mmCIF file of C-alpha atoms and ligand atoms in Angstrom:
data_model
loop_
_atom_site.group_PDB
_atom_site.id
_atom_site.type_symbol
_atom_site.label_atom_id
_atom_site.label_comp_id
_atom_site.label_asym_id
_atom_site.label_seq_id
_atom_site.Cartn_x
_atom_site.Cartn_y
_atom_site.Cartn_z
ATOM 1 C CA UNK A 1 91.309 132.622 136.389
ATOM 2 C CA UNK A 2 91.275 135.081 132.735
ATOM 3 C CA UNK A 3 93.235 135.143 129.733
ATOM 4 C CA UNK A 4 93.798 137.435 126.786
ATOM 5 C CA UNK A 5 95.222 135.529 123.490
ATOM 6 C CA UNK A 6 95.578 137.314 120.386
ATOM 7 C CA UNK A 7 95.368 135.881 117.416
ATOM 8 C CA UNK A 8 92.556 133.449 119.083
ATOM 9 C CA UNK A 9 91.017 132.717 115.529
ATOM 10 C CA UNK A 10 93.759 131.413 114.246
ATOM 11 C CA UNK A 11 95.236 127.680 114.116
ATOM 12 C CA UNK A 12 97.231 128.115 117.308
ATOM 13 C CA UNK A 13 94.813 130.967 118.537
ATOM 14 C CA UNK A 14 92.127 128.625 119.148
ATOM 15 C CA UNK A 15 94.188 125.518 120.277
ATOM 16 C CA UNK A 16 95.518 128.429 123.194
ATOM 17 C CA UNK A 17 91.270 129.161 123.780
ATOM 18 C CA UNK A 18 90.496 125.360 123.586
ATOM 19 C CA UNK A 19 92.971 124.226 126.684
ATOM 20 C CA UNK A 20 91.912 127.215 128.621
ATOM 21 C CA UNK A 21 88.363 126.479 128.542
ATOM 22 C CA UNK A 22 88.535 123.022 128.908
ATOM 23 C CA UNK A 23 90.962 123.939 132.281
ATOM 24 C CA UNK A 24 88.615 126.361 133.486
ATOM 25 C CA UNK A 25 89.883 129.230 132.480
ATOM 26 C CA UNK A 26 87.934 132.313 130.731
ATOM 27 C CA UNK A 27 89.382 134.477 127.443
ATOM 28 C CA UNK A 28 89.148 137.600 125.760
ATOM 29 C CA UNK A 29 89.953 136.006 122.468
ATOM 30 C CA UNK A 30 91.071 138.865 120.363
ATOM 31 C CA UNK A 31 91.171 139.081 116.629
ATOM 32 C CA UNK A 32 91.345 141.701 113.960
ATOM 33 C CA UNK A 33 88.522 140.468 111.867
ATOM 34 C CA UNK A 34 85.323 140.116 113.373
ATOM 35 C CA UNK A 35 84.389 136.094 112.263
ATOM 36 C CA UNK A 36 80.688 134.404 113.057
ATOM 37 C CA UNK A 37 82.441 131.360 112.602
ATOM 38 C CA UNK A 38 84.005 131.689 115.183
ATOM 39 C CA UNK A 39 82.203 133.568 117.804
ATOM 40 C CA UNK A 40 79.795 130.223 117.587
ATOM 41 C CA UNK A 41 82.682 127.663 118.531
ATOM 42 C CA UNK A 42 83.361 129.841 121.476
ATOM 43 C CA UNK A 43 80.356 130.394 122.404
ATOM 44 C CA UNK A 44 79.620 126.389 121.815
ATOM 45 C CA UNK A 45 83.459 125.575 124.076
ATOM 46 C CA UNK A 46 82.393 128.426 126.759
ATOM 47 C CA UNK A 47 78.616 126.131 127.083
ATOM 48 C CA UNK A 48 80.448 122.799 126.942
ATOM 49 C CA UNK A 49 83.105 124.051 129.899
ATOM 50 C CA UNK A 50 81.253 126.429 131.703
ATOM 51 C CA UNK A 51 83.473 129.299 131.227
ATOM 52 C CA UNK A 52 83.181 132.401 129.368
ATOM 53 C CA UNK A 53 84.792 133.406 125.923
ATOM 54 C CA UNK A 54 84.479 136.830 124.650
ATOM 55 C CA UNK A 55 85.849 137.770 121.405
ATOM 56 C CA UNK A 56 88.019 141.106 121.191
ATOM 57 C CA UNK A 57 88.507 142.909 118.203
ATOM 58 C CA UNK A 58 91.253 145.029 117.506
ATOM 59 C CA UNK A 59 94.197 145.421 114.563
ATOM 60 C CA UNK A 60 97.776 145.486 115.667
ATOM 61 C CA UNK A 61 98.335 147.956 112.797
ATOM 62 C CA UNK A 62 96.480 150.519 114.431
ATOM 63 C CA UNK A 63 97.899 151.725 117.766
ATOM 64 C CA UNK A 64 94.203 153.488 118.519
ATOM 65 C CA UNK A 65 92.625 150.223 117.873
ATOM 66 C CA UNK A 66 95.224 148.187 120.183
ATOM 67 C CA UNK A 67 94.395 150.967 122.830
ATOM 68 C CA UNK A 68 91.202 150.480 122.697
ATOM 69 C CA UNK A 69 90.503 147.308 122.677
ATOM 70 C CA UNK A 70 92.631 146.617 125.390
ATOM 71 C CA UNK A 71 90.971 149.112 127.367
ATOM 72 C CA UNK A 72 87.216 147.678 126.693
ATOM 73 C CA UNK A 73 89.268 145.227 128.352
ATOM 74 C CA UNK A 74 89.974 146.763 131.440
ATOM 75 C CA UNK A 75 86.946 148.098 131.612
ATOM 76 C CA UNK A 76 85.661 144.517 132.439
ATOM 77 C CA UNK A 77 87.395 145.512 135.972
ATOM 78 C CA UNK A 78 88.446 141.694 136.261
ATOM 79 C CA UNK A 79 91.619 140.082 136.763
ATOM 80 C CA UNK A 80 93.900 139.506 133.801
ATOM 81 C CA UNK A 81 96.200 136.073 135.147
ATOM 82 C CA UNK A 82 97.118 135.517 131.506
ATOM 83 C CA UNK A 83 98.472 137.367 128.608
ATOM 84 C CA UNK A 84 99.399 135.612 125.335
ATOM 85 C CA UNK A 85 100.480 137.725 122.718
ATOM 86 C CA UNK A 86 100.163 135.055 119.488
ATOM 87 C CA UNK A 87 98.811 136.761 117.161
ATOM 88 C CA UNK A 88 101.102 136.773 114.113
ATOM 89 C CA UNK A 89 101.925 137.452 110.000
ATOM 90 C CA UNK A 90 104.459 135.453 107.536
ATOM 91 C CA UNK A 91 104.717 137.329 104.693
ATOM 92 C CA UNK A 92 108.284 136.119 102.645
ATOM 93 C CA UNK A 93 110.552 138.524 100.133
ATOM 94 C CA UNK A 94 114.017 139.065 99.777
ATOM 95 C CA UNK A 95 114.984 142.567 101.181
ATOM 96 C CA UNK A 96 116.304 144.331 98.162
ATOM 97 C CA UNK A 97 112.731 143.406 96.745
ATOM 98 C CA UNK A 98 110.397 144.383 99.738
ATOM 99 C CA UNK A 99 109.517 148.554 99.918
ATOM 100 C CA UNK A 100 110.479 149.264 103.554
ATOM 101 C CA UNK A 101 106.674 150.066 105.286
ATOM 102 C CA UNK A 102 106.111 146.285 104.853
ATOM 103 C CA UNK A 103 109.004 145.371 107.238
ATOM 104 C CA UNK A 104 107.387 148.212 109.427
ATOM 105 C CA UNK A 105 104.427 146.699 109.326
ATOM 106 C CA UNK A 106 105.670 143.047 110.498
ATOM 107 C CA UNK A 107 107.578 144.157 112.786
ATOM 108 C CA UNK A 108 104.345 146.261 113.926
ATOM 109 C CA UNK A 109 102.548 143.427 113.667
ATOM 110 C CA UNK A 110 105.007 141.105 115.388
ATOM 111 C CA UNK A 111 106.276 142.978 118.000
ATOM 112 C CA UNK A 112 105.936 146.123 118.956
ATOM 113 C CA UNK A 113 102.143 146.653 118.516
ATOM 114 C CA UNK A 114 101.981 143.194 121.034
ATOM 115 C CA UNK A 115 104.703 145.411 123.408
ATOM 116 C CA UNK A 116 101.690 147.757 123.165
ATOM 117 C CA UNK A 117 99.374 145.810 124.551
ATOM 118 C CA UNK A 118 102.016 143.533 126.704
ATOM 119 C CA UNK A 119 102.654 147.041 128.385
ATOM 120 C CA UNK A 120 99.088 148.140 129.304
ATOM 121 C CA UNK A 121 98.375 144.742 130.346
ATOM 122 C CA UNK A 122 101.595 144.472 132.932
ATOM 123 C CA UNK A 123 100.533 147.428 134.488
ATOM 124 C CA UNK A 124 97.342 145.763 135.755
ATOM 125 C CA UNK A 125 99.254 142.910 136.634
ATOM 126 C CA UNK A 126 101.545 144.464 138.211
ATOM 127 C CA UNK A 127 99.119 146.451 140.614
ATOM 128 C CA UNK A 128 97.800 142.447 141.101
ATOM 129 C CA UNK A 129 101.001 141.493 141.916
ATOM 130 C CA UNK A 130 100.746 138.075 139.483
ATOM 131 C CA UNK A 131 100.158 136.787 136.453
ATOM 132 C CA UNK A 132 101.612 135.509 132.846
ATOM 133 C CA UNK A 133 102.844 136.111 129.704
ATOM 134 C CA UNK A 134 103.743 134.015 127.101
ATOM 135 C CA UNK A 135 104.536 135.271 124.013
ATOM 136 C CA UNK A 136 104.338 133.004 120.437
ATOM 137 C CA UNK A 137 107.645 133.381 118.712
ATOM 138 C CA UNK A 138 108.928 130.883 116.158
ATOM 139 C CA UNK A 139 112.038 129.208 115.209
ATOM 140 C CA UNK A 140 112.622 131.243 112.183
ATOM 141 C CA UNK A 141 113.660 134.336 114.502
ATOM 142 C CA UNK A 142 116.183 131.756 115.656
ATOM 143 C CA UNK A 143 117.763 128.724 114.863
ATOM 144 C CA UNK A 144 116.937 129.407 110.737
ATOM 145 C CA UNK A 145 117.684 132.237 109.004
ATOM 146 C CA UNK A 146 115.662 131.457 105.978
ATOM 147 C CA UNK A 147 116.443 133.665 102.678
ATOM 148 C CA UNK A 148 112.834 136.070 101.991
ATOM 149 C CA UNK A 149 112.556 135.295 106.205
ATOM 150 C CA UNK A 150 114.264 139.280 107.211
ATOM 151 C CA UNK A 151 111.608 140.656 108.487
ATOM 152 C CA UNK A 152 109.551 137.584 110.065
ATOM 153 C CA UNK A 153 112.762 136.249 111.682
ATOM 154 C CA UNK A 154 113.980 139.604 112.833
ATOM 155 C CA UNK A 155 110.058 140.512 114.593
ATOM 156 C CA UNK A 156 109.861 137.484 116.459
ATOM 157 C CA UNK A 157 113.871 137.264 117.501
ATOM 158 C CA UNK A 158 113.146 141.207 118.972
ATOM 159 C CA UNK A 159 109.911 139.435 120.149
ATOM 160 C CA UNK A 160 111.487 136.749 121.888
ATOM 161 C CA UNK A 161 114.300 139.562 123.705
ATOM 162 C CA UNK A 162 111.493 140.995 125.064
ATOM 163 C CA UNK A 163 110.631 138.077 126.924
ATOM 164 C CA UNK A 164 114.312 137.590 128.397
ATOM 165 C CA UNK A 165 114.650 141.370 129.401
ATOM 166 C CA UNK A 166 110.197 141.544 131.132
ATOM 167 C CA UNK A 167 110.830 138.589 133.183
ATOM 168 C CA UNK A 168 114.057 140.741 134.812
ATOM 169 C CA UNK A 169 111.363 143.576 134.944
ATOM 170 C CA UNK A 170 108.807 141.661 136.498
ATOM 171 C CA UNK A 171 108.996 139.007 138.714
ATOM 172 C CA UNK A 172 109.428 141.701 141.747
ATOM 173 C CA UNK A 173 105.862 141.787 141.160
ATOM 174 C CA UNK A 174 105.269 137.770 140.468
ATOM 175 C CA UNK A 175 104.997 137.403 136.845
ATOM 176 C CA UNK A 176 106.598 135.505 135.241
ATOM 177 C CA UNK A 177 107.133 135.799 130.868
ATOM 178 C CA UNK A 178 108.186 133.758 128.634
ATOM 179 C CA UNK A 179 107.978 131.927 124.509
ATOM 180 C CA UNK A 180 107.684 129.504 123.316
ATOM 181 C CA UNK A 181 109.278 129.040 119.759
ATOM 182 C CA UNK A 182 107.300 126.616 117.667
ATOM 183 C CA UNK A 183 108.235 125.287 113.959
ATOM 184 C CA UNK A 184 106.291 123.784 111.976
ATOM 185 C CA UNK A 185 102.369 123.348 112.611
ATOM 186 C CA UNK A 186 99.241 122.281 110.013
ATOM 187 C CA UNK A 187 97.656 126.002 110.224
ATOM 188 C CA UNK A 188 96.417 128.631 107.879
ATOM 189 C CA UNK A 189 100.424 129.702 107.592
ATOM 190 C CA UNK A 190 101.011 127.614 105.510
ATOM 191 C CA UNK A 191 98.387 127.494 103.036
ATOM 192 C CA UNK A 192 99.245 128.410 99.668
ATOM 193 C CA UNK A 193 102.963 126.055 100.298
ATOM 194 C CA UNK A 194 103.467 123.760 96.976
ATOM 195 C CA UNK A 195 102.561 119.993 98.312
ATOM 196 C CA UNK A 196 105.758 119.521 97.260
ATOM 197 C CA UNK A 197 107.594 121.953 99.397
ATOM 198 C CA UNK A 198 105.071 120.166 102.411
ATOM 199 C CA UNK A 199 106.605 117.334 101.958
ATOM 200 C CA UNK A 200 109.946 118.545 101.800
ATOM 201 C CA UNK A 201 109.743 120.258 104.893
ATOM 202 C CA UNK A 202 108.436 117.141 106.454
ATOM 203 C CA UNK A 203 110.939 114.856 105.297
ATOM 204 C CA UNK A 204 113.663 117.381 106.658
ATOM 205 C CA UNK A 205 112.310 117.499 109.955
ATOM 206 C CA UNK A 206 113.693 114.646 112.810
ATOM 207 C CA UNK A 207 109.642 113.273 113.505
ATOM 208 C CA UNK A 208 108.862 113.116 109.809
ATOM 209 C CA UNK A 209 105.571 115.954 110.720
ATOM 210 C CA UNK A 210 104.717 119.039 111.252
ATOM 211 C CA UNK A 211 103.175 120.205 114.644
ATOM 212 C CA UNK A 212 99.873 120.194 115.431
ATOM 213 C CA UNK A 213 98.260 123.102 117.521
ATOM 214 C CA UNK A 214 96.978 121.314 120.551
ATOM 215 C CA UNK A 215 100.625 120.513 120.696
ATOM 216 C CA UNK A 216 101.767 124.236 120.857
ATOM 217 C CA UNK A 217 98.631 125.352 123.533
ATOM 218 C CA UNK A 218 100.063 122.196 125.683
ATOM 219 C CA UNK A 219 103.076 123.882 126.709
ATOM 220 C CA UNK A 220 101.880 127.168 126.917
ATOM 221 C CA UNK A 221 98.839 126.513 129.036
ATOM 222 C CA UNK A 222 101.831 124.293 130.984
ATOM 223 C CA UNK A 223 103.684 127.706 131.043
ATOM 224 C CA UNK A 224 100.972 129.636 132.885
ATOM 225 C CA UNK A 225 100.312 126.870 135.653
ATOM 226 C CA UNK A 226 102.086 126.308 138.954
ATOM 227 C CA UNK A 227 103.488 123.562 137.540
ATOM 228 C CA UNK A 228 105.661 125.997 135.899
ATOM 229 C CA UNK A 229 106.746 128.096 139.140
ATOM 230 C CA UNK A 230 110.593 128.662 138.606
ATOM 231 C CA UNK A 231 110.307 128.938 134.746
ATOM 232 C CA UNK A 232 110.462 132.624 133.760
ATOM 233 C CA UNK A 233 112.499 134.609 130.581
ATOM 234 C CA UNK A 234 112.691 130.983 129.089
ATOM 235 C CA UNK A 235 112.251 129.549 125.528
ATOM 236 C CA UNK A 236 110.974 126.563 124.518
ATOM 237 C CA UNK A 237 111.596 125.379 121.120
ATOM 238 C CA UNK A 238 108.628 123.697 119.950
ATOM 239 C CA UNK A 239 109.649 120.972 116.345
ATOM 240 C CA UNK A 240 109.684 117.936 117.346
ATOM 241 C CA UNK A 241 113.207 117.893 117.228
ATOM 242 C CA UNK A 242 113.724 120.312 114.702
ATOM 243 C CA UNK A 243 115.160 119.441 111.493
ATOM 244 C CA UNK A 244 117.493 116.619 111.099
ATOM 245 C CA UNK A 245 121.554 117.882 109.939
ATOM 246 C CA UNK A 246 123.112 116.879 106.453
ATOM 247 C CA UNK A 247 124.070 114.266 105.660
ATOM 248 C CA UNK A 248 121.102 112.712 106.265
ATOM 249 C CA UNK A 249 122.565 109.482 106.242
ATOM 250 C CA UNK A 250 126.254 107.743 105.951
ATOM 251 C CA UNK A 251 125.258 106.509 102.192
HETATM 252 N N1 NAP B 301 102.138 127.602 111.779
HETATM 253 C C1 NAP B 301 103.333 127.706 112.188
HETATM 254 O O1 NAP B 301 104.230 127.059 111.346
HETATM 255 C C2 NAP B 301 104.074 128.883 113.414
HETATM 256 C C3 NAP B 301 105.405 128.151 113.217
HETATM 257 C C4 NAP B 301 106.302 128.913 113.687
HETATM 258 C C5 NAP B 301 105.302 130.698 114.740
HETATM 259 N N2 NAP B 301 103.800 130.381 114.604
HETATM 260 C C6 NAP B 301 103.257 131.006 115.313
HETATM 261 O O2 NAP B 301 102.672 131.231 115.640
HETATM 262 C C7 NAP B 301 101.740 132.375 115.677
HETATM 263 C C8 NAP B 301 99.337 131.749 115.279
HETATM 264 O O3 NAP B 301 99.740 131.642 114.283
HETATM 265 P P1 NAP B 301 99.503 130.623 113.116
HETATM 266 O O4 NAP B 301 99.683 129.891 112.355
HETATM 267 O O5 NAP B 301 98.152 129.859 114.454
HETATM 268 O O6 NAP B 301 98.291 131.285 112.457
HETATM 269 P P2 NAP B 301 97.049 131.557 111.365
HETATM 270 O O7 NAP B 301 96.167 130.697 111.613
HETATM 271 O O8 NAP B 301 97.731 132.655 110.445
HETATM 272 O O9 NAP B 301 96.460 132.625 112.654
HETATM 273 C C9 NAP B 301 96.693 134.255 112.768
HETATM 274 C C10 NAP B 301 95.920 135.259 113.821
HETATM 275 O O10 NAP B 301 96.893 136.484 114.303
HETATM 276 C C11 NAP B 301 95.956 137.128 113.799
HETATM 277 N N3 NAP B 301 96.658 138.419 113.176
HETATM 278 C C12 NAP B 301 96.839 138.119 112.134
HETATM 279 N N4 NAP B 301 97.682 140.069 111.974
HETATM 280 C C13 NAP B 301 96.753 140.748 112.912
HETATM 281 C C14 NAP B 301 96.620 142.000 113.314
HETATM 282 N N5 NAP B 301 97.402 143.118 112.405
HETATM 283 N N6 NAP B 301 95.529 142.222 114.187
HETATM 284 C C15 NAP B 301 95.119 141.865 114.938
HETATM 285 N N7 NAP B 301 95.289 140.076 115.008
HETATM 286 C C16 NAP B 301 95.912 140.004 114.253
HETATM 287 C C17 NAP B 301 94.638 136.182 113.547
HETATM 288 O O11 NAP B 301 93.408 137.375 113.029
HETATM 289 P P3 NAP B 301 92.273 137.900 111.892
HETATM 290 O O12 NAP B 301 92.594 137.037 110.600
HETATM 291 O O13 NAP B 301 91.729 138.542 112.082
HETATM 292 O O14 NAP B 301 93.619 138.767 111.797
HETATM 293 C C18 NAP B 301 94.745 135.230 113.806
HETATM 294 O O15 NAP B 301 93.974 135.069 113.738
HETATM 295 C C19 NAP B 301 102.236 133.713 115.268
HETATM 296 O O16 NAP B 301 102.553 133.809 115.727
HETATM 297 C C20 NAP B 301 103.244 132.618 114.164
HETATM 298 O O17 NAP B 301 104.288 133.177 114.342
HETATM 299 C C21 NAP B 301 103.910 129.444 113.598
#
């Protein structure tokens, strides 16, 4: 089995690459910036698990770059069994403080360019008459409208909704399309937030902790297996039970 994982150098993408490799799945590990540390890590991971993992670099901000990157994969003429649209950015700012081009850029990276990747890969999967697509969205695009989270939340809402539409468009070709929506996961996405913010966020969560990247990756992997053969067009929230409702306790 062969998989494309975008955002493979980030916390969750790296964990997805790892769980795939450990389960015998080869990976085209995609990111925008060449990363030698990552290349050394995936070489070791591939050797340890007797699979191949190839770095592929293209930026989701540039349509030609995306097309060339995906075409370089298609040109290898190998089956593509799995696509995980995991790359993403999460800038925050209030609408009135945000240049409209910033919103366009977030939509481009988190949604539009991912639809271009999906379109190119889905055509191949349709010819194969098989495939699995998993979109990594966020609970910020569904459950929790947050101040400053307009561009991110709307881009993720669009990505999640795309899974429901594409499940219907692709079911006849034996292609399943699903979404996972993480909550609050230990990755560099939270770098820069104060310790006080992180503690507060943990204390407001049902499980009183952040998720680990592998806890997201394991569910992504599950969705691509025959064990999930009757699941398509659905979303799984991965947020350890969610945020506690106010008030937390009767005084
Ligand atoms: N961490 C959380 O708490 C959390 C919660 C909910 C949802 N998510 C979602 O989970 C996914 C992974 O998040 P993460 O926490 O693992 O983030 P991360 O550690 O910041 O990694 C982000 C990944 O996306 C890639 N990326 C960013 N901009 C790109 C671009 N223009 N073109 C191509 N690739 C690009 C990065 O590669 P380069 O550095 O090479 O650009 C990197 O591999 C994201 O979609 C995020 O929205 C995360």
